[in-house]
Coordinates of C-alpha atoms and ligand atoms in Angstrom, one line a residue:
X1 CA 26.6 7.3 47.4
X2 CA 26.8 5.1 44.4
X3 CA 28.3 2.3 46.6
X4 CA 25.5 2.6 49.0
X5 CA 22.8 2.4 46.4
X6 CA 24.6 -0.5 44.7
X7 CA 24.8 -2.3 48.0
X8 CA 21.1 -1.8 48.8
X9 CA 20.2 -2.9 45.3
X10 CA 22.3 -6.0 45.5
X11 CA 20.8 -6.8 49.0
X12 CA 17.3 -6.3 47.7
X13 CA 18.0 -8.5 44.7
X14 CA 19.3 -11.1 47.1
X15 CA 16.0 -10.9 49.1
X16 CA 13.9 -11.2 46.0
X17 CA 16.1 -14.1 44.9
X18 CA 15.6 -15.9 48.2
X19 CA 11.9 -15.2 48.3
X20 CA 11.4 -16.4 44.8
X21 CA 13.4 -19.5 45.2
X22 CA 11.2 -20.4 48.2
X23 CA 8.1 -19.7 46.2
X24 CA 9.3 -21.8 43.3
X25 CA 10.1 -24.7 45.6
X26 CA 6.8 -24.6 47.4
X27 CA 4.8 -24.2 44.2
X28 CA 6.7 -27.1 42.6
X29 CA 5.8 -29.3 45.6
X30 CA 2.2 -28.2 45.3
X31 CA 2.2 -28.8 41.6
X32 CA 3.7 -32.3 41.9
X33 CA 1.0 -33.1 44.6
X34 CA -1.7 -31.8 42.3
X35 CA -0.5 -33.7 39.2
X36 CA -0.3 -37.0 41.2
X37 CA -3.9 -36.5 42.3
X38 CA -5.0 -35.4 38.9
X39 CA -5.9 -32.0 40.3
X40 CA -7.6 -29.5 38.0
X41 CA -5.6 -26.5 39.3
X42 CA -2.4 -28.3 38.1
X43 CA -2.2 -26.4 34.9
X44 CA -2.7 -23.0 36.6
X45 CA 0.0 -23.8 39.2
X46 CA 2.4 -24.9 36.4
X47 CA 1.8 -21.5 34.7
X48 CA 2.5 -19.7 37.9
X49 CA 5.8 -21.5 38.4
X50 CA 6.8 -20.8 34.8
X51 CA 6.0 -17.1 35.1
X52 CA 7.7 -16.9 38.5
X53 CA 10.8 -18.5 37.0
X54 CA 10.8 -15.9 34.2
X55 CA 10.3 -13.0 36.7
X56 CA 13.1 -14.2 38.9
X57 CA 15.5 -14.4 35.9
X58 CA 14.7 -10.9 34.8
X59 CA 14.8 -9.2 38.1
X60 CA 18.0 -10.8 39.3
X61 CA 20.1 -10.8 36.2
X62 CA 19.4 -7.9 34.0
X63 CA 19.2 -4.8 36.1
X64 CA 22.6 -5.6 37.6
X65 CA 24.4 -6.7 34.4
X66 CA 22.6 -4.9 31.6
X67 CA 20.6 -2.0 32.9
X68 CA 22.6 0.7 31.2
X69 CA 23.0 -1.2 28.0
X70 CA 19.3 -2.1 27.8
X71 CA 18.4 1.6 28.3
X72 CA 20.6 2.6 25.5
X73 CA 19.2 0.0 23.2
X74 CA 15.6 1.2 23.8
X75 CA 16.6 4.8 23.1
X76 CA 18.3 3.9 19.9
X77 CA 15.4 1.8 18.7
X78 CA 13.0 4.7 19.4
X79 CA 15.2 7.1 17.5
X80 CA 15.4 4.7 14.5
X81 CA 11.6 4.3 14.4
X82 CA 10.9 8.0 14.4
X83 CA 13.5 8.5 11.6
X84 CA 11.8 5.8 9.6
X85 CA 8.5 7.5 9.9
X86 CA 9.9 10.7 8.5
X87 CA 11.3 9.0 5.3
X88 CA 8.8 9.8 2.5
X89 CA 7.3 6.8 0.7
X90 CA 8.2 6.1 -2.9
X91 CA 5.3 6.7 -5.3
X92 CA 3.6 4.6 -7.9
X93 CA 0.6 5.5 -10.1
X94 CA -2.3 3.1 -10.8
X95 CA -4.5 3.4 -13.8
X96 CA -7.7 1.8 -14.9
X97 CA -8.9 1.6 -18.6
X98 CA -12.1 0.7 -20.4
X99 CA -14.5 1.6 -17.6
X100 CA -16.6 2.6 -15.8
X101 CA -18.1 -0.8 -15.3
X102 CA -20.3 -2.5 -12.8
X103 CA -17.4 -3.1 -10.4
X104 CA -16.1 0.5 -10.4
X105 CA -18.1 1.7 -7.4
X106 CA -16.6 -1.1 -5.3
X107 CA -13.1 -0.1 -6.6
X108 CA -13.7 3.5 -5.6
X109 CA -14.5 2.4 -2.1
X110 CA -11.4 0.2 -1.9
X111 CA -9.2 3.1 -3.1
X112 CA -10.7 5.4 -0.5
X113 CA -10.2 2.8 2.3
X114 CA -6.5 2.5 1.4
X115 CA -5.8 6.2 0.9
X116 CA -5.0 5.5 -2.7
X117 CA -5.8 7.6 -5.8
X118 CA -6.0 6.5 -9.4
X119 CA -6.3 7.7 -12.9
X120 CA -9.2 6.4 -14.9
X121 CA -9.1 6.3 -18.7
X122 CA -12.7 5.9 -19.5
X123 CA -14.3 5.0 -22.8
X124 CA -17.0 7.2 -24.2
X125 CA -19.6 4.5 -24.8
X126 CA -19.7 3.7 -21.0
X127 CA -20.2 7.3 -19.8
X128 CA -24.1 7.3 -20.2
X129 CA -24.3 3.9 -18.5
X130 CA -22.5 4.9 -15.2
X131 CA -23.0 8.7 -14.8
X132 CA -23.2 8.6 -11.0
X133 CA -20.0 6.4 -10.8
X134 CA -18.2 9.0 -12.9
X135 CA -19.4 11.9 -10.8
X136 CA -18.2 10.1 -7.6
X137 CA -14.9 9.3 -9.3
X138 CA -14.4 12.9 -10.3
X139 CA -15.5 14.3 -6.9
X140 CA -13.0 12.1 -5.0
X141 CA -9.2 12.4 -5.4
X142 CA -9.1 10.4 -8.6
X143 CA -8.6 11.8 -12.0
X144 CA -10.2 11.1 -15.4
X145 CA -8.4 10.8 -18.7
X146 CA -9.5 9.8 -22.3
X147 CA -9.5 6.4 -23.9
X148 CA -11.5 7.4 -27.0
X149 CA -15.2 7.1 -27.5
X150 CA -15.4 3.7 -29.2
X151 CA -12.2 2.1 -28.0
X152 CA -10.7 2.7 -31.4
X153 CA -7.3 1.6 -32.7
X154 CA -5.9 5.2 -33.1
X155 CA -3.3 4.1 -35.6
X156 CA -6.1 3.2 -38.1
X157 CA -7.7 6.6 -37.9
X158 CA -6.8 10.0 -39.4
X159 CA -5.9 12.8 -37.1
X160 CA -9.4 14.4 -37.6
X161 CA -11.1 11.1 -36.8
X162 CA -9.1 10.8 -33.6
X163 CA -10.0 14.3 -32.6
X164 CA -13.7 13.5 -33.3
X165 CA -13.4 10.4 -31.0
X166 CA -11.9 12.5 -28.2
X167 CA -14.3 15.4 -28.6
X168 CA -17.4 13.3 -28.4
X169 CA -16.1 11.7 -25.3
X170 CA -15.2 15.1 -23.8
X171 CA -18.7 16.4 -24.6
X172 CA -20.4 13.6 -22.7
X173 CA -18.1 14.2 -19.7
X174 CA -18.8 18.0 -19.8
X175 CA -22.5 17.2 -19.6
X176 CA -21.9 15.5 -16.2
X177 CA -19.9 18.6 -15.1
X178 CA -16.6 16.7 -15.5
X179 CA -13.5 18.2 -17.0
X180 CA -11.1 15.4 -18.0
X181 CA -7.4 15.8 -18.1
X182 CA -5.9 16.3 -21.5
X183 CA -4.4 12.9 -21.3
X184 CA -5.0 10.1 -23.8
X185 CA -4.3 6.4 -23.0
X186 CA -4.3 4.9 -26.6
X187 CA -6.5 1.8 -26.7
X188 CA -4.3 -1.3 -26.8
X189 CA -1.3 1.0 -26.5
X190 CA -1.5 1.5 -30.3
X191 CA 0.3 4.8 -31.1
X192 CA 2.8 6.3 -33.5
X193 CA 4.9 9.4 -33.9
X194 CA 2.5 11.0 -36.2
X195 CA -0.4 10.8 -33.6
X196 CA 1.9 12.1 -30.8
X197 CA 3.1 15.0 -32.9
X198 CA -0.3 16.1 -34.3
X199 CA -2.7 15.7 -31.4
X200 CA -2.9 18.4 -28.8
X201 CA -2.7 15.9 -25.9
X202 CA -0.3 14.1 -23.6
X203 CA 0.0 10.4 -24.1
X204 CA 0.1 8.2 -20.9
X205 CA 1.3 4.7 -21.4
X206 CA 2.5 2.3 -18.6
X207 CA 5.5 0.5 -17.4
X208 CA 3.8 -2.5 -15.7
X209 CA 0.9 -4.3 -17.3
X210 CA -1.0 -6.3 -14.7
X211 CA -2.2 -8.5 -17.6
X212 CA -5.6 -8.6 -15.9
X213 CA -7.3 -8.5 -19.3
X214 CA -5.5 -11.8 -20.2
X215 CA -5.3 -13.8 -17.0
X216 CA -8.6 -12.7 -15.4
X217 CA -7.1 -14.5 -12.4
X218 CA -6.7 -12.8 -9.0
X219 CA -3.4 -14.6 -8.0
X220 CA -1.8 -14.1 -11.4
X221 CA -2.7 -10.3 -11.4
X222 CA -1.1 -10.0 -7.9
X223 CA 2.0 -11.9 -8.9
X224 CA 2.5 -9.9 -12.1
X225 CA 2.3 -6.6 -10.2
X226 CA 4.4 -7.7 -7.3
X227 CA 7.1 -9.1 -9.6
X228 CA 7.4 -5.9 -11.6
X229 CA 6.5 -2.9 -9.4
X230 CA 9.1 -0.4 -8.4
X231 CA 9.2 3.3 -7.5
X232 CA 7.9 5.5 -10.3
X233 CA 5.9 2.7 -12.0
X234 CA 2.6 3.4 -13.8
X235 CA 0.5 0.2 -13.6
X236 CA -2.2 -0.7 -16.1
X237 CA -5.4 -2.3 -14.9
X238 CA -9.0 -2.6 -16.3
X239 CA -11.8 -1.8 -13.9
X240 CA -14.3 -3.8 -16.0
X241 CA -13.2 -7.1 -14.6
X242 CA -14.3 -8.4 -11.2
X243 CA -11.1 -10.3 -10.8
X244 CA -9.2 -7.0 -11.1
X245 CA -11.1 -5.4 -8.3
X246 CA -10.7 -8.5 -6.2
X247 CA -6.9 -8.4 -6.8
X248 CA -6.8 -4.7 -6.0
X249 CA -8.5 -5.3 -2.7
X250 CA -5.7 -7.6 -1.7
X251 CA -2.9 -5.7 -3.4
X252 CA -3.5 -2.2 -2.1
X253 CA -3.1 -2.7 1.7
X254 CA 0.3 -4.4 0.9
X255 CA 1.5 -1.8 -1.8
X256 CA 0.4 1.1 0.4
X257 CA 2.8 0.0 3.1
X258 CA 5.7 0.6 0.7
X259 CA 4.4 3.2 -1.7
X260 CA 2.2 6.2 -1.9
X261 CA -0.4 5.3 -4.5
X262 CA -1.2 8.4 -6.6
X263 CA -2.7 9.7 -9.8
X264 CA -0.5 10.1 -12.9
X265 CA -0.6 13.9 -12.4
X266 CA 0.6 13.6 -8.8
X267 CA 3.4 11.1 -9.7
X268 CA 4.9 13.7 -12.1
X269 CA 4.0 16.8 -10.1
X270 CA 5.7 15.4 -7.0
X271 CA 8.7 14.3 -9.1
X272 CA 9.0 18.0 -10.4
X273 CA 8.3 16.9 -14.0
X274 CA 5.8 18.8 -16.1
X275 CA 3.5 16.7 -18.3
X276 CA 3.6 18.3 -21.7
X277 CA 1.5 17.9 -24.8
X278 CA 2.8 15.9 -27.8
X279 CA 4.8 13.7 -25.5
X280 CA 4.5 10.1 -24.2
X281 CA 4.9 9.1 -20.5
X282 CA 5.2 5.6 -19.1
X283 CA 7.1 5.9 -15.8
X284 CA 9.2 8.2 -13.6
X285 CA 12.8 7.1 -13.4
X286 CA 14.5 7.3 -10.1
X287 CA 17.0 10.2 -10.0
Ligands
ZN301 ZN1 -8.6 -0.3 -23.5

């Protein structure tokens, strides 16, 4: 049975081979005639010869020599791809300070387009300027934390003064129907043990600074992030700069291939870590 099939197969291949050789010879003759007469179908004929040569090579050589091997390779590749799809992506959190600003609406659109979520540490004095942006931010999958009302250096204030800063910010957010997270991102990263121990909040720092506030340059922001990002990173950006939003537009499609881009809460939730009050957080370390 196998012998018969194999015999037929070889005979068919021989026929295909003979037919194709004849076709190649006749087309080559036609082509050389066309070329010598500057014929405008010369290019088409040349393409036909090339594709015929390729077809002949495939149909004669690989079914007889490599059919089984080829089939196995395909199967293995398919299996590998489906396994790869099941591997969960590593997570990073992106955070934006000092907003909202005039570029924040555009940023929200970019986040949505890329299936990314972010944590926004807004300042109190910007709340009344961009109420609709804040409501949009809150009603999407992003989250809102505190950055003080006046962008104060917390280390220069008493505990009562810091509480006043936070409470006036919270009051304005409540008026918009927004309940912020009880997270503080201290302006300028200025913080000390006394503040952490005595304020009833969690303190969210960062592990990668995009330095967008310093460079205000799209390429430099992208380079800074790409050079330092790794699983569990919390990245610091500022949504008040157009260059930051431009950089994010380029960065997110690339980053989201490798990482799930989430809020700070989600980064810790999914890592089975509870964010507690009177503690600081800057990244999730890989177990
Ligand atoms: Zn700030």
